[in-house]
């Protein structure tokens, strides 16, 4: 799994409609609320992290696609990928990813 679309598809397959509905209320996604229009697959953060470990060397272009996604968990995954990439103390790896 190396592309944003593949990761989004994997996340969507793990979704739980009941949890997704709860998330829409918790994150206040109604009209005029701070999370207006946000969409959820209904997966937990640990599940998202599990998928991120498989793509931690994802290119910046693909991470940008995650960050632009309409899906909350995909945007979270994009942020988590960036955290993984920057917490590693390996400048050579960073240069490969971000060039």
N, CA and C of each residue as an Amber inpcrd file, in Angstrom:
protein
   297
   0.8540000  -1.1680000   0.0000000   0.0000000   0.0000000   0.0000000
   0.9020000   1.2340000   0.0000000   0.9600000   1.9260000  -1.1200000
   1.8600000   3.0640000  -1.2240000   1.1490000   4.3520000  -1.6170000
  -0.0750000   4.2640000  -2.0890000  -0.7550000   5.4850000  -2.5080000
  -1.8110000   5.8950000  -1.4940000  -2.1460000   7.1670000  -1.5450000
  -3.1770000   7.6860000  -0.6550000  -4.4980000   6.9680000  -0.9040000
  -4.8210000   6.7400000  -2.1610000  -6.0920000   6.0870000  -2.4820000
  -6.1490000   4.6730000  -1.9090000  -5.0540000   3.9490000  -1.9860000
  -5.0210000   2.5960000  -1.4200000  -5.2070000   2.6340000   0.0940000
  -4.6010000   3.6030000   0.7450000  -4.7630000   3.7240000   2.1860000
  -6.2020000   4.0930000   2.5370000  -6.7780000   5.0150000   1.8040000
  -8.1640000   5.4160000   2.0530000  -9.1050000   4.2280000   1.8800000
  -8.8660000   3.4280000   0.8570000  -9.7020000   2.2410000   0.6450000
  -9.5510000   1.2500000   1.7990000  -8.3310000   1.0650000   2.2750000
  -8.0970000   0.1580000   3.4050000  -8.7920000   0.6740000   4.6610000
  -8.7310000   1.9730000   4.8900000  -9.3970000   2.5540000   6.0520000
 -10.9140000   2.3940000   5.9410000 -11.4440000   2.6000000   4.7500000
 -12.8970000   2.5150000   4.5780000 -13.4150000   1.0970000   4.8450000
 -12.6080000   0.0950000   4.5290000 -13.0200000  -1.2830000   4.7540000
 -13.1050000  -1.6240000   6.2400000 -12.3990000  -0.8710000   7.0790000
 -12.4030000  -1.1050000   8.5240000 -13.5360000  -0.3430000   9.2090000
 -14.2720000   0.4570000   8.4470000 -15.2600000   1.3510000   9.0290000
 -16.4020000   0.6570000   9.7590000 -16.9150000   1.3610000  10.7500000
 -18.0530000   0.9140000  11.5450000 -19.1080000   2.0220000  11.4820000
 -20.2320000   1.7780000  10.8140000 -21.2490000   2.8240000  10.6500000
 -21.7720000   3.3940000  11.9750000 -21.8620000   2.5690000  13.0080000
 -22.3270000   3.0570000  14.3070000 -21.3100000   4.0310000  14.8970000
 -20.0350000   3.6680000  14.8350000 -18.9800000   4.5540000  15.3360000
 -18.9180000   5.8300000  14.4860000 -19.1120000   5.7020000  13.1880000
 -19.0910000   6.8750000  12.3030000 -20.2070000   7.8410000  12.6790000
 -21.3840000   7.3150000  12.9640000 -22.5040000   8.1650000  13.3610000
 -22.2080000   8.8700000  14.6850000 -21.6270000   8.1460000  15.6100000
 -21.2470000   8.7520000  16.8910000 -20.2230000   9.8690000  16.6710000
 -19.2760000   9.6320000  15.7820000 -18.2330000  10.6320000  15.5160000
 -18.8150000  11.9050000  14.9270000 -19.8370000  11.7790000  14.0780000
 -20.4430000  12.9820000  13.4910000 -21.0800000  13.8510000  14.5730000
 -21.6310000  13.2220000  15.6050000 -22.1900000  14.0040000  16.7190000
 -21.0730000  14.5540000  17.6050000 -20.0980000  13.7110000  17.9220000
 -19.0110000  14.1180000  18.8100000 -18.2320000  15.3050000  18.2300000
 -17.9470000  15.2570000  16.9280000 -17.1720000  16.3140000  16.2850000
 -18.0360000  17.4530000  15.7600000 -19.3070000  17.4150000  16.0940000
 -20.2330000  18.4990000  15.7540000 -20.1540000  18.8740000  14.2670000
 -20.6790000  18.0050000  13.4370000 -20.5660000  18.1780000  11.9920000
 -21.8090000  18.7830000  11.3490000 -22.7490000  19.2350000  12.1550000
 -23.9700000  19.8320000  11.6140000 -23.7260000  21.2050000  11.0370000
 -24.7280000  21.7450000  10.3480000 -24.6100000  23.0850000   9.7500000
 -24.2550000  24.1380000  10.8040000 -23.2300000  24.9130000  10.5200000
 -22.7930000  25.9800000  11.4030000 -21.9090000  25.5370000  12.5520000
 -21.7330000  24.2270000  12.7150000 -20.8770000  23.7420000  13.7930000
 -19.4390000  23.6660000  13.3030000 -18.4820000  23.5420000  14.2290000
 -17.0740000  23.6460000  13.8580000 -16.5950000  22.5250000  12.9310000
 -17.2170000  21.3650000  12.9640000 -16.8180000  20.2630000  12.0940000
 -17.7640000  20.0640000  10.9260000 -18.4440000  21.1150000  10.5500000
 -19.4860000  21.0140000   9.5210000 -18.9970000  20.2790000   8.2730000
 -19.7560000  19.2650000   7.8850000 -19.4790000  18.5340000   6.6590000
 -18.4200000  17.4500000   6.7650000 -17.7740000  17.3180000   7.9200000
 -16.7370000  16.2970000   8.0730000 -17.3700000  14.9070000   7.9340000
 -16.6430000  13.9930000   7.3020000 -17.1250000  12.6300000   7.0970000
 -16.2130000  11.6540000   7.8260000 -16.8000000  10.5560000   8.2830000
 -16.0720000   9.5760000   9.0730000 -16.3000000   8.1650000   8.5530000
 -15.2410000   7.3620000   8.5840000 -15.3810000   5.9330000   8.3090000
 -15.8630000   5.2030000   9.5530000 -15.5150000   5.7210000  10.7020000
 -15.8770000   5.0840000  11.9540000 -14.8470000   4.0760000  12.4150000
 -13.5860000   4.4780000  12.3880000 -12.5260000   3.5920000  12.8810000
 -11.7930000   4.2880000  14.0280000 -11.1460000   3.4980000  14.8440000
 -10.4410000   4.0320000  16.0010000  -9.0630000   4.5550000  15.6020000
  -8.5020000   5.3880000  16.4580000  -7.1530000   5.9030000  16.2230000
  -6.1290000   4.7630000  16.1960000  -6.1980000   3.7750000  17.1060000
  -5.2300000   2.6750000  17.0120000  -5.2970000   1.9230000  15.6710000
  -6.4790000   1.7850000  15.1290000  -6.6110000   1.1320000  13.8210000
  -5.9770000   1.9940000  12.7370000  -6.1770000   3.2940000  12.8190000
  -5.5570000   4.2130000  11.8560000  -4.0420000   4.1240000  11.9580000
  -3.5260000   4.1010000  13.1720000  -2.0740000   3.9950000  13.3780000
  -1.5250000   2.6890000  12.7920000  -2.2750000   1.6160000  12.9070000
  -1.8490000   0.3320000  12.3480000  -1.6310000   0.4550000  10.8320000
  -2.5440000   1.1270000  10.1720000  -2.4160000   1.3120000   8.7250000
  -1.2730000   2.2690000   8.3830000  -1.0490000   3.2530000   9.2100000
   0.0250000   4.2210000   8.9750000   1.3900000   3.5470000   9.0430000
   1.5410000   2.5990000   9.9400000   2.8340000   1.8960000  10.0390000
   3.2030000   1.2260000   8.7090000   2.2090000   0.8230000   7.9440000
   2.4690000   0.1530000   6.6690000   2.8650000   1.1220000   5.5610000
   2.6320000   2.4080000   5.7750000   2.9090000   3.3930000   4.7180000
   3.7810000   4.5450000   5.2040000   4.5640000   4.3210000   6.2290000
   5.2930000   5.4290000   6.8340000   6.3250000   6.0760000   5.9120000
   6.6670000   5.4400000   4.8090000   7.5890000   6.0500000   3.8410000
   6.8620000   6.6270000   2.6310000   5.5880000   6.8900000   2.7850000
   4.7660000   7.4480000   1.7120000   5.3510000   8.7860000   1.2510000
   5.2630000   9.0440000  -0.0420000   5.8020000  10.2970000  -0.5820000
   4.9780000  11.4850000  -0.0970000   5.5890000  12.6470000  -0.0920000
   4.9120000  13.8560000   0.3360000   3.7010000  14.1530000  -0.5470000
   3.8020000  13.8830000  -1.8260000   2.6720000  14.1010000  -2.7280000
   1.4680000  13.2660000  -2.3030000   1.7090000  12.0170000  -1.9320000
   0.6150000  11.1540000  -1.4890000   0.0880000  11.5950000  -0.1280000
   0.9700000  12.0610000   0.7460000   0.5260000  12.5700000   2.0520000
  -0.3700000  13.7850000   1.8480000  -0.0160000  14.6420000   0.9080000
  -0.8390000  15.8170000   0.6240000  -2.2480000  15.4110000   0.1880000
  -2.3480000  14.3290000  -0.5490000  -3.6630000  13.8290000  -0.9580000
  -4.4620000  13.3790000   0.2600000  -3.8030000  12.7530000   1.2170000
  -4.4940000  12.3550000   2.4440000  -4.9800000  13.5870000   3.2010000
  -4.1200000  14.5920000   3.3080000  -4.4680000  15.7910000   4.0520000
  -5.6140000  16.5680000   3.4080000  -5.8160000  16.3740000   2.1140000
  -6.8940000  17.0550000   1.3940000  -8.1720000  16.2190000   1.3190000
  -8.1650000  15.0520000   1.9100000  -9.3070000  14.1400000   1.8300000
 -10.5260000  14.6830000   2.5690000 -11.6880000  14.2810000   2.1130000
 -12.9240000  14.6300000   2.8060000 -13.1270000  13.7780000   4.0590000
 -12.3570000  12.7000000   4.1960000 -12.5100000  11.7630000   5.2980000
 -11.5990000  12.1350000   6.4610000 -12.1790000  12.2620000   7.6270000
 -11.4620000  12.6290000   8.8470000 -10.2870000  11.6870000   9.1140000
 -10.5350000  10.3940000   9.0480000  -9.4900000   9.4180000   9.3620000
  -8.3500000   9.4450000   8.3470000  -8.6410000   9.7840000   7.0970000
  -7.5850000   9.9010000   6.0870000  -6.6920000  11.1020000   6.3970000
  -7.3000000  12.2070000   6.8010000  -6.4980000  13.3870000   7.1740000
  -5.6610000  13.0920000   8.4070000  -6.2440000  12.3850000   9.3800000
  -5.4800000  11.9790000  10.5550000  -4.3010000  11.1100000  10.1310000
  -4.5420000  10.1600000   9.2330000  -3.4680000   9.2850000   8.7630000
  -2.3540000  10.1040000   8.1210000  -2.7100000  11.1130000   7.3330000
  -1.6970000  11.9750000   6.7280000  -0.8420000  12.6580000   7.7740000
  -1.4790000  13.1600000   8.8220000  -0.7240000  13.7960000   9.9120000
   0.1800000  12.7870000  10.6090000  -0.3390000  11.5960000  10.8430000
   0.4470000  10.5670000  11.5220000   1.6320000  10.0980000  10.6840000
   1.4550000  10.0480000   9.3580000   2.5700000   9.6860000   8.4810000
   3.6790000  10.7290000   8.6200000   3.2990000  12.0010000   8.6020000
   4.3020000  13.0610000   8.7450000   5.0170000  12.9730000  10.0890000
   4.2830000  12.6960000  11.1420000   4.9080000  12.5540000  12.4620000
   5.9070000  11.4080000  12.4360000   5.5230000  10.2690000  11.8580000
   6.4360000   9.1240000  11.7700000   7.7010000   9.4910000  11.0120000
   7.5350000  10.2000000   9.9080000   8.6850000  10.5290000   9.0800000
   9.6300000  11.5020000   9.7710000   9.1100000  12.4160000  10.5410000
   9.9550000  13.4200000  11.1640000  10.4940000  13.0100000  12.5170000
   9.9470000  11.9790000  13.1230000  10.4870000  11.5430000  14.4030000
  11.6600000  10.5950000  14.2230000  11.7740000  10.0400000  13.0380000
  12.9550000   9.2070000  12.7710000  14.1570000  10.1230000  12.6280000
  15.2420000   9.7390000  13.1820000  16.4480000  10.5670000  13.1220000
  17.3210000  10.0940000  11.9670000  16.8120000  10.2300000  10.7580000
  17.5550000   9.7750000   9.6050000  17.3880000  10.7870000   8.4680000
  18.3110000  11.6950000   8.3650000  18.2510000  12.7590000   7.3780000
  18.2310000  12.2130000   5.9570000  18.9540000  11.1280000   5.7060000
  18.9760000  10.5520000   4.3540000  17.5920000  10.0940000   3.9280000
  16.8520000   9.4340000   4.8200000  15.5030000   9.0100000   4.4900000
  14.6130000  10.2050000   4.1810000  14.7310000  11.2530000   4.9700000
  13.9190000  12.4460000   4.7330000  14.2210000  13.0460000   3.3680000
  15.4890000  13.0700000   3.0000000  15.8490000  13.6420000   1.7020000
  15.2550000  12.8240000   0.5740000  15.2000000  11.5010000   0.7200000
  14.5920000  10.6510000  -0.3120000  13.1030000  10.9190000  -0.4280000
  12.4450000  11.0910000   0.7110000  10.9900000  11.2750000   0.7200000
  10.5980000  12.6320000   0.1970000  11.3280000  13.6670000   0.5920000
  10.9180000  15.0320000   0.2930000  11.6530000  15.6910000  -0.8640000
  12.2290000  14.8760000  -1.7340000  12.8550000  15.4700000  -2.9240000
  12.1960000  14.9540000  -4.1580000
